[in-house]
XYZ file of C-alpha atoms in Angstrom:
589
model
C -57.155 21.305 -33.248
C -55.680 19.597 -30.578
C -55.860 16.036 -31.639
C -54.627 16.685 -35.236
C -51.578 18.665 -33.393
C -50.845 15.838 -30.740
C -47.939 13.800 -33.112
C -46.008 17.279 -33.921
C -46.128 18.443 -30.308
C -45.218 14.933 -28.986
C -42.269 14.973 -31.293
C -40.491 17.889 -29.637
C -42.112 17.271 -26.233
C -40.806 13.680 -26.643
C -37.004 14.828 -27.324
C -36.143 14.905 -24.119
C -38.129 11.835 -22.642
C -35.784 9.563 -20.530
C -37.046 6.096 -19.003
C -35.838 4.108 -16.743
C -35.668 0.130 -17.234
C -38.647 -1.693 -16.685
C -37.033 -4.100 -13.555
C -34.392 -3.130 -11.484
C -31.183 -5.053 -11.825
C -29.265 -7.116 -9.758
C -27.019 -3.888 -8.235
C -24.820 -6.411 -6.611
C -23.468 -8.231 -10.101
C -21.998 -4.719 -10.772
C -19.092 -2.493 -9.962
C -19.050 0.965 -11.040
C -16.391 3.637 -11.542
C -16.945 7.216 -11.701
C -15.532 9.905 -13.242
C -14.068 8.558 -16.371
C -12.340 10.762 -18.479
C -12.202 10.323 -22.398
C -10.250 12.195 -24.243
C -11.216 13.670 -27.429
C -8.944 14.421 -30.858
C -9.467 17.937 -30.264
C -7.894 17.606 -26.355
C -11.486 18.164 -24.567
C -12.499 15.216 -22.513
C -15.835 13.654 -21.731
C -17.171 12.704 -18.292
C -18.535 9.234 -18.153
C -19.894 6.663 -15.474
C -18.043 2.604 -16.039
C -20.389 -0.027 -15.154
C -18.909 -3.131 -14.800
C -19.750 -7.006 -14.481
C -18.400 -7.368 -11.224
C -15.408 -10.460 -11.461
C -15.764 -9.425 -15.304
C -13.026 -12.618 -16.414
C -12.613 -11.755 -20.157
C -12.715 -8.408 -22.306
C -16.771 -8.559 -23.519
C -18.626 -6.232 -25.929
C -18.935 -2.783 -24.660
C -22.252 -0.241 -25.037
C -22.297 3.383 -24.315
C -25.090 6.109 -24.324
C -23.704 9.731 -25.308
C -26.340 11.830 -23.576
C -27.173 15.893 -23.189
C -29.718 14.913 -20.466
C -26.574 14.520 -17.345
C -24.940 10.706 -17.296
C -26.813 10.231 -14.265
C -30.481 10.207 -15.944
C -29.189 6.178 -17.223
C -28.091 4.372 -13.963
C -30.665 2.216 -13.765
C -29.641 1.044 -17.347
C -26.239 0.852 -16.963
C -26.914 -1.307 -13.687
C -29.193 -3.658 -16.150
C -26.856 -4.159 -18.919
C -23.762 -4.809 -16.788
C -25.625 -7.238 -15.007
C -26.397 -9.097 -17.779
C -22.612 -9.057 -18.806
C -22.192 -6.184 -21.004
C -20.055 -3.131 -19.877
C -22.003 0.166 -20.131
C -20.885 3.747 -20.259
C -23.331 6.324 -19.574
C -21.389 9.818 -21.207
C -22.173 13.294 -20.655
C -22.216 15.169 -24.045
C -19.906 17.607 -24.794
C -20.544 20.951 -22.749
C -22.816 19.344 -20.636
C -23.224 17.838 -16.782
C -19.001 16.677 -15.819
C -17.998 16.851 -19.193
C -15.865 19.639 -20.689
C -16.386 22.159 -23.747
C -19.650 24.126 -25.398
C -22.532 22.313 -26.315
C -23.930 22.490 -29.564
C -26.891 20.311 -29.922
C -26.753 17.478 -32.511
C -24.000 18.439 -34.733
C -20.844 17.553 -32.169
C -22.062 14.338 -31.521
C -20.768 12.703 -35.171
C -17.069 12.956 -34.608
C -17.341 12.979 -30.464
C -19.190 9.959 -30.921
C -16.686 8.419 -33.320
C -14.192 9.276 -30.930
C -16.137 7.911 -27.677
C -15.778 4.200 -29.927
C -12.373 3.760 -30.290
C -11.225 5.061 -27.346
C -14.067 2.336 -25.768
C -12.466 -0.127 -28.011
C -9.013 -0.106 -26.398
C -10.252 -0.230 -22.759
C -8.994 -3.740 -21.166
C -12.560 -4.252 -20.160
C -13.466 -4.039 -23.970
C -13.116 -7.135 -26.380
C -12.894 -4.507 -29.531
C -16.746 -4.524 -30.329
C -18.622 -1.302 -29.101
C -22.412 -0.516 -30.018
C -24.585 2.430 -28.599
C -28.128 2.541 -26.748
C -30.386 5.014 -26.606
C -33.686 6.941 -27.961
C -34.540 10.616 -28.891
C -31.733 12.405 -29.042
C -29.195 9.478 -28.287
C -31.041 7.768 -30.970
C -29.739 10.445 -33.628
C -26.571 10.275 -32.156
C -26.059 6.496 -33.008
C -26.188 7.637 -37.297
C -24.448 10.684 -36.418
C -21.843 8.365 -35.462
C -21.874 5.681 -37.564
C -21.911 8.135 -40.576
C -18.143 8.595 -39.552
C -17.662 4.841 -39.676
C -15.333 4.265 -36.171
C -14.149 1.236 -37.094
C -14.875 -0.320 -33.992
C -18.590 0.549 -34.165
C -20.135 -3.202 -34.917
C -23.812 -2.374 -34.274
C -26.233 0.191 -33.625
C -29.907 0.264 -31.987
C -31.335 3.944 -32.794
C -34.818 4.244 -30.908
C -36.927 7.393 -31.844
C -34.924 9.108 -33.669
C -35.070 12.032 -35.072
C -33.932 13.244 -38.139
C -32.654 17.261 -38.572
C -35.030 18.108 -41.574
C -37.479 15.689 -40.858
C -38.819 16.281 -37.825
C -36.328 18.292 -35.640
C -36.475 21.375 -35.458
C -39.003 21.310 -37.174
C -41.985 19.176 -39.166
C -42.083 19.359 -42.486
C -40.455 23.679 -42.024
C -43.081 24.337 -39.460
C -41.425 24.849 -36.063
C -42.456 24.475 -32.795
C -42.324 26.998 -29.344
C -41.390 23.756 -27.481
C -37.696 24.423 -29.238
C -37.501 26.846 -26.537
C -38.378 25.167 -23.322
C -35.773 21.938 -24.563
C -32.995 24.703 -25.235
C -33.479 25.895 -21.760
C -33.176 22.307 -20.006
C -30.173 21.536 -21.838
C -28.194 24.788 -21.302
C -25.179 24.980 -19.098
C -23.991 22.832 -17.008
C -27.054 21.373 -15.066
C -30.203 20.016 -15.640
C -33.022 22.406 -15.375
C -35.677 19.825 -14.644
C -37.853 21.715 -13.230
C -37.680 24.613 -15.052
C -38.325 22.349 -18.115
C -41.254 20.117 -16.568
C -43.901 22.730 -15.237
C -45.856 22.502 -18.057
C -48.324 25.301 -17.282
C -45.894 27.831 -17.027
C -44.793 27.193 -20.967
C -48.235 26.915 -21.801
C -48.488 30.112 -20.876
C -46.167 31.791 -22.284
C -47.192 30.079 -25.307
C -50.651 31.510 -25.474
C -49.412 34.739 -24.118
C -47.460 34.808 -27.216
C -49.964 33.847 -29.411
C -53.300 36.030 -28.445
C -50.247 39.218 -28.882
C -49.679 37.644 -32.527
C -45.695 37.726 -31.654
C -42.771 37.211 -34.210
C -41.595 33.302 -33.833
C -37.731 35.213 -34.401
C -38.456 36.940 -31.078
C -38.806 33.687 -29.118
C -34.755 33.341 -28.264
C -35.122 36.533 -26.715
C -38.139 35.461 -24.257
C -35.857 35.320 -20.541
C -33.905 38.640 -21.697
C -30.720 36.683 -23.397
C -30.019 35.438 -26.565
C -30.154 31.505 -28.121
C -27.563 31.269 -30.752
C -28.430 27.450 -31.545
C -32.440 28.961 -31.794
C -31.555 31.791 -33.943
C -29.571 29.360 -36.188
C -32.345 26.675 -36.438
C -34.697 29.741 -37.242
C -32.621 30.895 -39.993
C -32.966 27.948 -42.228
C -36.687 28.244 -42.904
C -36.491 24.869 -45.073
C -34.295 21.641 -45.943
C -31.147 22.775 -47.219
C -27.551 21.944 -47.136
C -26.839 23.446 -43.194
C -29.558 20.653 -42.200
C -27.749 18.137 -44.909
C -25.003 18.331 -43.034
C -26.729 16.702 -39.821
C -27.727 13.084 -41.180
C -24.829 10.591 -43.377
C -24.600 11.458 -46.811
C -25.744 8.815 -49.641
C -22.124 7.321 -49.949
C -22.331 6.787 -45.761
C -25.015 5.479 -46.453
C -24.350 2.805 -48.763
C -21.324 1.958 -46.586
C -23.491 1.374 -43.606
C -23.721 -2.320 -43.688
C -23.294 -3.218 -39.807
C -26.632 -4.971 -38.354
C -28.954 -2.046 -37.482
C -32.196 -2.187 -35.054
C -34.760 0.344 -35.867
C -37.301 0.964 -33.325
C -40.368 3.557 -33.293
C -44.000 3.809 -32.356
C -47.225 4.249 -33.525
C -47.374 7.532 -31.800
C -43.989 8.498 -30.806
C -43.085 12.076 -31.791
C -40.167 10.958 -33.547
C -41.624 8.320 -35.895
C -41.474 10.639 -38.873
C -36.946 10.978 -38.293
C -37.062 7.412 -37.450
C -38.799 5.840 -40.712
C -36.620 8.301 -42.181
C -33.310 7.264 -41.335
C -34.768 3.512 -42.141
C -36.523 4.241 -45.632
C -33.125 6.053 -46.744
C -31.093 2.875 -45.445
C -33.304 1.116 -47.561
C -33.012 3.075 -50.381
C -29.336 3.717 -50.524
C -27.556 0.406 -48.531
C -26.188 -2.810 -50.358
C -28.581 -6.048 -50.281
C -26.858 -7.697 -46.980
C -27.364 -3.981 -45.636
C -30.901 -4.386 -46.114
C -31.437 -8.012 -44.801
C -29.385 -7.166 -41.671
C -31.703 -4.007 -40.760
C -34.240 -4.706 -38.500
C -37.702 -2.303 -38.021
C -40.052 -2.832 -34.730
C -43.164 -0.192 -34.637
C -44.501 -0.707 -30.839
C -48.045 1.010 -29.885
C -46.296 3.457 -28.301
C -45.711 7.181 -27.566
C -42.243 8.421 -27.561
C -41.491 7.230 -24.126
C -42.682 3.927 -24.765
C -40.276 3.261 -26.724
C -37.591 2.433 -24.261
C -40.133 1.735 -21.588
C -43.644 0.547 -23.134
C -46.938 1.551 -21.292
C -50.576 -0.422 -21.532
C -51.969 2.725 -21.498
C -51.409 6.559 -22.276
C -53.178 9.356 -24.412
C -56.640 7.500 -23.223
C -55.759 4.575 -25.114
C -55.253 1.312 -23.463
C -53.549 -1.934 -25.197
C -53.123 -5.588 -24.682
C -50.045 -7.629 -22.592
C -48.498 -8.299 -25.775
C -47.897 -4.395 -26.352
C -45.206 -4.964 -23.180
C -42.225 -6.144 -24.943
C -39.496 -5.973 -22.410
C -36.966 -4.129 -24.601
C -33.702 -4.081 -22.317
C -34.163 -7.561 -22.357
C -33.919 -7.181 -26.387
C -31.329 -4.782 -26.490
C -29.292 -8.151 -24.572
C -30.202 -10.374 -27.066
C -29.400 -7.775 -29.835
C -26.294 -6.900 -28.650
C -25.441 -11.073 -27.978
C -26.415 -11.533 -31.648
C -24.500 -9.145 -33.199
C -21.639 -8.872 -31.560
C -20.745 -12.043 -29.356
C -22.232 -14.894 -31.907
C -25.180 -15.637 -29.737
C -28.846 -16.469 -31.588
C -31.119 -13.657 -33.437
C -33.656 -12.776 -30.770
C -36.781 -15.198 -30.845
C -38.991 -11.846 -31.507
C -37.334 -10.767 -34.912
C -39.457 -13.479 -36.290
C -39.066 -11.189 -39.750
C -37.411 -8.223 -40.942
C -40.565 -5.775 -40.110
C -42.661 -6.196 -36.725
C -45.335 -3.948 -36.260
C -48.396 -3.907 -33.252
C -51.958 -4.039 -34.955
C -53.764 -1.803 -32.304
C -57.477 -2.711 -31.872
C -56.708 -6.533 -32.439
C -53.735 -6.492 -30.068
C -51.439 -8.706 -31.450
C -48.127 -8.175 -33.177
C -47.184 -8.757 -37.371
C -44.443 -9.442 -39.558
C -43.332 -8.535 -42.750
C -40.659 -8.667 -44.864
C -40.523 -5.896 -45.595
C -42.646 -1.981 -45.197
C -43.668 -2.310 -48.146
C -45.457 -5.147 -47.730
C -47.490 -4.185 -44.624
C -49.393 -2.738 -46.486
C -51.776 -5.477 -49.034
C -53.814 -2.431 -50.819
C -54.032 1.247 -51.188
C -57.319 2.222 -51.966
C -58.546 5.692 -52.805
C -61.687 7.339 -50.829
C -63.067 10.229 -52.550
C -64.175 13.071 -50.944
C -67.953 14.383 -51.901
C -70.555 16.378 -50.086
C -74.018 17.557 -50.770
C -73.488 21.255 -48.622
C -70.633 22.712 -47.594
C -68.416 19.931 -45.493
C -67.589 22.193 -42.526
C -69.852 20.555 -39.853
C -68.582 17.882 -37.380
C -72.496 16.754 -37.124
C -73.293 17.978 -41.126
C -69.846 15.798 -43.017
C -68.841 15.491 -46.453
C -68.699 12.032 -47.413
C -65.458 9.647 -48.125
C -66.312 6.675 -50.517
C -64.926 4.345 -53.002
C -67.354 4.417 -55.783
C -66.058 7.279 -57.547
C -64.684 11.223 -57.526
C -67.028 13.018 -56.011
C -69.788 15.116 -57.588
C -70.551 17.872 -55.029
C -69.522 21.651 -55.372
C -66.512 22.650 -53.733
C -66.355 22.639 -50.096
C -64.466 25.696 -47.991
C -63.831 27.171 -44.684
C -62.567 30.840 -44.358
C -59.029 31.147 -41.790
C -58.227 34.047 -39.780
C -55.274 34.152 -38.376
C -56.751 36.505 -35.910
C -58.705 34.762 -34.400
C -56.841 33.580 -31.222
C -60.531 32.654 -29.593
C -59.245 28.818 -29.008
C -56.047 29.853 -27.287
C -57.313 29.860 -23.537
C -59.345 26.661 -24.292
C -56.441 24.559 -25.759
C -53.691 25.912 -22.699
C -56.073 24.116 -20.252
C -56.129 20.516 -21.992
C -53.498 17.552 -22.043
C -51.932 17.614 -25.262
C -51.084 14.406 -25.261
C -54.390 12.950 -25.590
C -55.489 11.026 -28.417
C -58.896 10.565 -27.802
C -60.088 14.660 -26.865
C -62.632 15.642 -29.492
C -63.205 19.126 -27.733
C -61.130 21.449 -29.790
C -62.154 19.656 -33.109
C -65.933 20.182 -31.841
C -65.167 23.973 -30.646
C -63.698 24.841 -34.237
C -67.311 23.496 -35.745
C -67.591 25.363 -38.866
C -64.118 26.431 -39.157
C -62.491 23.247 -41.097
C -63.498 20.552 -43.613
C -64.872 17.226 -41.975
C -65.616 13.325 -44.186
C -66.267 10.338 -43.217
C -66.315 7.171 -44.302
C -69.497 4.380 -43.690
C -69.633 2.418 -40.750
C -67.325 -0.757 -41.884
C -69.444 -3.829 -42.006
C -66.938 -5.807 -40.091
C -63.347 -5.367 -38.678
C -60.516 -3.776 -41.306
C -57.231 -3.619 -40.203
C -55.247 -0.314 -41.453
C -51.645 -0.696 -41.657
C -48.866 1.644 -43.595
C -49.096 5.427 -44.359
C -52.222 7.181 -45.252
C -52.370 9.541 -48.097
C -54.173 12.503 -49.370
C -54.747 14.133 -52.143
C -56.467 17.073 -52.543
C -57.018 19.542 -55.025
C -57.422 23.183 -53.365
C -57.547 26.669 -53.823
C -56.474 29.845 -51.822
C -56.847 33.443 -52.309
C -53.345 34.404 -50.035
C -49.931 33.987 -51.157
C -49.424 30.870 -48.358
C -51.314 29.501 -45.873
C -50.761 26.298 -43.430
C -52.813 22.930 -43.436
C -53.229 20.150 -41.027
C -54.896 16.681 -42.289
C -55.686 14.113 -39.641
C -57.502 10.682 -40.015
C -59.714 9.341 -36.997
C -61.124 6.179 -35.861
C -65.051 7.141 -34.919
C -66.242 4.464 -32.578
C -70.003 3.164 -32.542
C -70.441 5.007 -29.634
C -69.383 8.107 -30.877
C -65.548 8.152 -28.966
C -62.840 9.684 -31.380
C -59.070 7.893 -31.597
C -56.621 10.038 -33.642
C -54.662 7.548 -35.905
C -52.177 9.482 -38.076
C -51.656 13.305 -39.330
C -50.149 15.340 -41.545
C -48.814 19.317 -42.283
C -48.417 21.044 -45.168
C -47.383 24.479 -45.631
C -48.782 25.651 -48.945
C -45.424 27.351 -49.969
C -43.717 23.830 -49.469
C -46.053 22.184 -51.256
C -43.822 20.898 -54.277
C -40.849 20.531 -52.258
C -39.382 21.078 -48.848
C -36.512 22.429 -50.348
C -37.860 25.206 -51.894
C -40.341 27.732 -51.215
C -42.393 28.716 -53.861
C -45.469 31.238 -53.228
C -49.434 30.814 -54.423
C -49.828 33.361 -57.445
C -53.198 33.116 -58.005
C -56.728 31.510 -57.213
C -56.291 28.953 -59.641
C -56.769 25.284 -57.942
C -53.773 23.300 -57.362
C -53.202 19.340 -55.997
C -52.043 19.414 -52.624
C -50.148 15.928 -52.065
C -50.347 15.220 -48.271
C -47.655 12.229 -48.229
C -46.069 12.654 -45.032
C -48.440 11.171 -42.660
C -47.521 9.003 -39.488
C -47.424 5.215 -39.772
C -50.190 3.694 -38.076
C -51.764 -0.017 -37.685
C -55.240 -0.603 -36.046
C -57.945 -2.218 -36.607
C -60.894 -0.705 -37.406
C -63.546 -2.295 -35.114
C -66.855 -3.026 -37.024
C -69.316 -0.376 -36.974
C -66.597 2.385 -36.706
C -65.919 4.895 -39.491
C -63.398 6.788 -40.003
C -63.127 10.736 -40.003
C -60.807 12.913 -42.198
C -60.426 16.597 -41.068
C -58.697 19.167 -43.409
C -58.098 22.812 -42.015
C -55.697 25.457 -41.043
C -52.865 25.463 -38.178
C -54.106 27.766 -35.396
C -52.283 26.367 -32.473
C -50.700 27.746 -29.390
C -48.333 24.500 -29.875
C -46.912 25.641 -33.533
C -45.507 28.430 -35.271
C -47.831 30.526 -36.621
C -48.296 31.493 -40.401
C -50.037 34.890 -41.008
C -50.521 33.927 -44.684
C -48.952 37.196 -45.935
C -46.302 35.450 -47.641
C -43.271 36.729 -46.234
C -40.664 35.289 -44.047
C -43.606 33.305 -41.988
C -40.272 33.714 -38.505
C -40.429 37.224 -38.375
C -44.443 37.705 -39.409
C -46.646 39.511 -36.628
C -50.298 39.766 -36.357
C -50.161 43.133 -38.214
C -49.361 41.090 -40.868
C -52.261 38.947 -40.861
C -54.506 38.145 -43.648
C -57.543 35.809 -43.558
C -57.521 33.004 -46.399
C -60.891 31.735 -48.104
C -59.766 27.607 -48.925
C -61.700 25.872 -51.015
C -61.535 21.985 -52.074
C -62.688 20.751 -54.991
C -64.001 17.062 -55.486
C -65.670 16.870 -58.485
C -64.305 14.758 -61.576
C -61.986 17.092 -62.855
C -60.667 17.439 -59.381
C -60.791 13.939 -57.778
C -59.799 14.336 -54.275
C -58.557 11.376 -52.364
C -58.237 9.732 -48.968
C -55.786 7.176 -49.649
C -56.473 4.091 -47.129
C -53.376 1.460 -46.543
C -55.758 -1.752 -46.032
C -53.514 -4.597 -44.477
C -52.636 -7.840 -45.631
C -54.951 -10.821 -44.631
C -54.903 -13.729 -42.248
């Protein structure tokens, strides 16, 4: 299923997204110096580019951007912010474009970023006060640092970032080919743009892969050498302590109290390491912690999020989605560090894009998007595995039906050269949901009598049996139109060995029925237009885009198609079994 797969594969497609800002600066209020060398406590030095306010007259807070993606990529933004008086370092990470030593992606940049700081901090240019820009991967980097608390770190604005566990390298321990294609652009010295872009020719080796029923532990070895940081990811199959390691601990945590700036998307790849980052600062920092972190959730893709579009994935949205966000970073940056006023924006803790009604919301909090969660159980007269012949999703009561199932064969690899010719990215493509017809579990809701906004994280829960050891599921909620168009809102995966914990894996024993608790969707807001309905689609993970589970129940890296074994999945929703669409209704005018 395309659609359902369009968040996971924009969240590694998206990791290496860069944007330019959305006017160019004034070129002449700047002077730039090149080369700059900083020195590192271990005696390598990092290459970085100085932009200047030309006739700077006093030291002034200083921002840098520590970057895998070559210095270069951020001109444009280092032109806008020292044009609008704040120095700006664009730095090559370690091992990568003019800067020396190995790269190692992620876990340098904690201590080379702490490093990058105070060495910032004592530059004459620099009034003491450094913070960091940057999304994706230099949106990680800005809690990698601050987790080593550089004293002269005052603020931080992390944009789409991911979190190692979360969402990077993998999605709740399901892994993606795209790790791949991002290893290759970021190895050595250069950028291998184009190698990286041409999106048919990893497609193809994608499917290639796939129709052969290839081990995912023989991807490093695809161009004839060998990718230590892939065969590392690989061997930690789920959340441990290696991937502990990556993100602050709880005590960093709690003694993260500098103003933060949190800002995702609706659909940005990264949403699920960006909330989070957030929902643990939440969780773990002191009161004043709390009221000085600040969450924005834009209608955006992953992109968007430094540079926001009006349209993209078939979906278009209204002038007010266009928040010019350099412009915010200023007035961020002037707040927190130079005594300037909270940006007009920030009008509460929480702003978040309602999609459909085009406007933006506040809350105090994430919680309180959200006015009600209200279950919708799942029912069905015949067997729910018809786009055109649905199961049913209502609030009356559990559902009374027989149980509902679809049989998976990993085998089958007959969607393979159909999916390899469509835009991933889409959001609105019904074609591979409509080709699988028969092959997944499909409900829907009634037409709503008038518009509903959604707002917050969906949940499921579903009570389901299999007849393999493991198996993988994908849940995603749509927005039917009343003409019959399809808008993906939010999704979810579940391997069925991780389905107690992420942390460990724990194998189906029997037939018996189990609950399946699918509560790691995406957070969405739209409203639901009046006559719309909305469509739930439950079914297995058979994608060129995602590593593949044979459902033999062995180490699903190294599994081959020899080793495949077709699953018969069956959901109960009767009232012993009370399956659930959990809806987030938002709060009213």
């Amino acid at each position: 299923m395309k659609a359902a797969l369009v968040l996971g594969v924009a969240l590694a497609a998206g990791f290496a997204q860069v944007a330019a800002a959305e006017a160019p600066a004034d070129a002449s209020k700047v002077e730039m110096r090149w080369g700059e060398r900083i020195p590192l406590r271990d005696g390598v030095k990092l290459s970085a580019t100085v932009y200047l306010p030309k006739g700077q007259a006093a030291p002034a807070p200083c921002i840098f951007t520590l970057t895998p993606y070559i210095a270069q990529s951020y001109h444009d933004r280092g032109v806008y912010f020292a044009a609008h008086g704040l120095p700006f370092l664009t730095v090559d990470v370690r091992g990568r474009g003019n800067s020396e030593g190995e790269f190692r992606p992620l876990i340098q940049e904690a201590k080379d970023g702490h490093d990058v700081v105070e060495w910032l901090a004592k530059q004459p240019y620099c009034n003491g006060k450094v913070s960091m820009w940057g999304g994706s991967y230099a949106g990680y980097n800005q809690w990698a640092t601050a987790k080593e608390a550089p004293p002269h770190l005052a603020t931080i604005v992390p944009v789409a970032s991911p979190y190692p566990g979360a969402d990077f390298p993998s999605r709740n321990n399901i892994a993606y080919p795209y790790l791949m294609q991002w290893l290759t652009f970021t190895d050595g010295k250069a950028s291998q743009g184009n190698i990286f872009g041409d999106s048919a020719f990893w497609a193809s080796i994608a499917r290639e892969r796939f129709e052969k029923g290839e081990a995912f532990s023989t991807l490093p070895r695809i161009f004839g050498g060998e990718q230590k940081t892939l065969v590392e990811w690989i061997s930690h199959p789920a959340v441990d302590a290696w991937y502990d390691s990556y993100a602050p601990t709880p005590e960093q945590f709690r003694a993260l109290d500098m103003p933060i700036l949190t800002i995702t998307g609706s659909y940005d790849g990264d949403q699920p390491g960006a909330f989070e980052f957030y929902k643990t600062h939440m969780k773990l920092g002191s009161p004043k912690a709390r009221a000085n972190h600040y969450l924005i959730v834009g209608p955006w893709d992953h992109a968007g999020t430094r540079t926001p579009q009006t349209e993209f994935g078939g979906l278009k949205f209204g002038p007010a989605s266009l928040v010019d966000l350099p412009k915010l970073h200023v007035e961020w940056y002037n707040w927190a560090m130079a005594g300037g006023a909270k940006p007009d924006f920030l009008k509460k803790r929480v702003a978040y894009y309602v999609m459909g009604a085009e406007r933006w919301r506040y809350a105090d909090t994430l919680e309180g998007v959200t006015a009600e969660e209200k279950p919708f159980f799942l029912d069905s007269t015949a067997n729910a595995n018809r786009v055109m012949a649905s199961g049913s999703l209502s609030p009356a009561s559990a559902g009374k039906g027989s149980a509902d199932s679809y049989v998976y064969d990993p085998r089958d690899v007959s969607g393979a050269a159909l999916e390899a010719g469509l835009d991933p990215s889409l959001l609105t493509d019904q074609t591979l949901v409509l080709a699988a017809d028969g092959k997944r579990l499909v409900y829907h809701t009634a037409p709503f009598d008038k518009p509903t906004e959604v707002s917050g994280f969906f949940r499921l829960s579903a009570w389901i049996s299999i007849d393999q050891p493991d198996t993988d599921f994908q849940a995603s909620v749509y927005e039917i139109t009343p003409d019959g168009g399809s808008i993906l809102l939010t999704n979810d995966i579940l391997r069925a060995r991780y389905r107690d914990s992420l942390r460990e894996a724990k194998l189906v024993t029997s037939k018996a029925t189990l609950r399946y608790d699918f509560n790691r969707f995406t957070f969405v807001s739209r409203q639901i237009a009046k006559g719309s309905r909305l469509r739930l689609v439950v079914g297995p993970i058979n994608s060129i885009n995602t590593q593949k589970n044979y459902n033999s129940g062995g180490v699903v890296a190294d599994e081959t198609m020899a080793d495949a074994r077709p699953v018969t999945v069956k959901l109960l929703h009767d009232k012993a079994h009370p399956s659930a669409l959990y809806i987030p209704f938002g709060q009213p005018e």
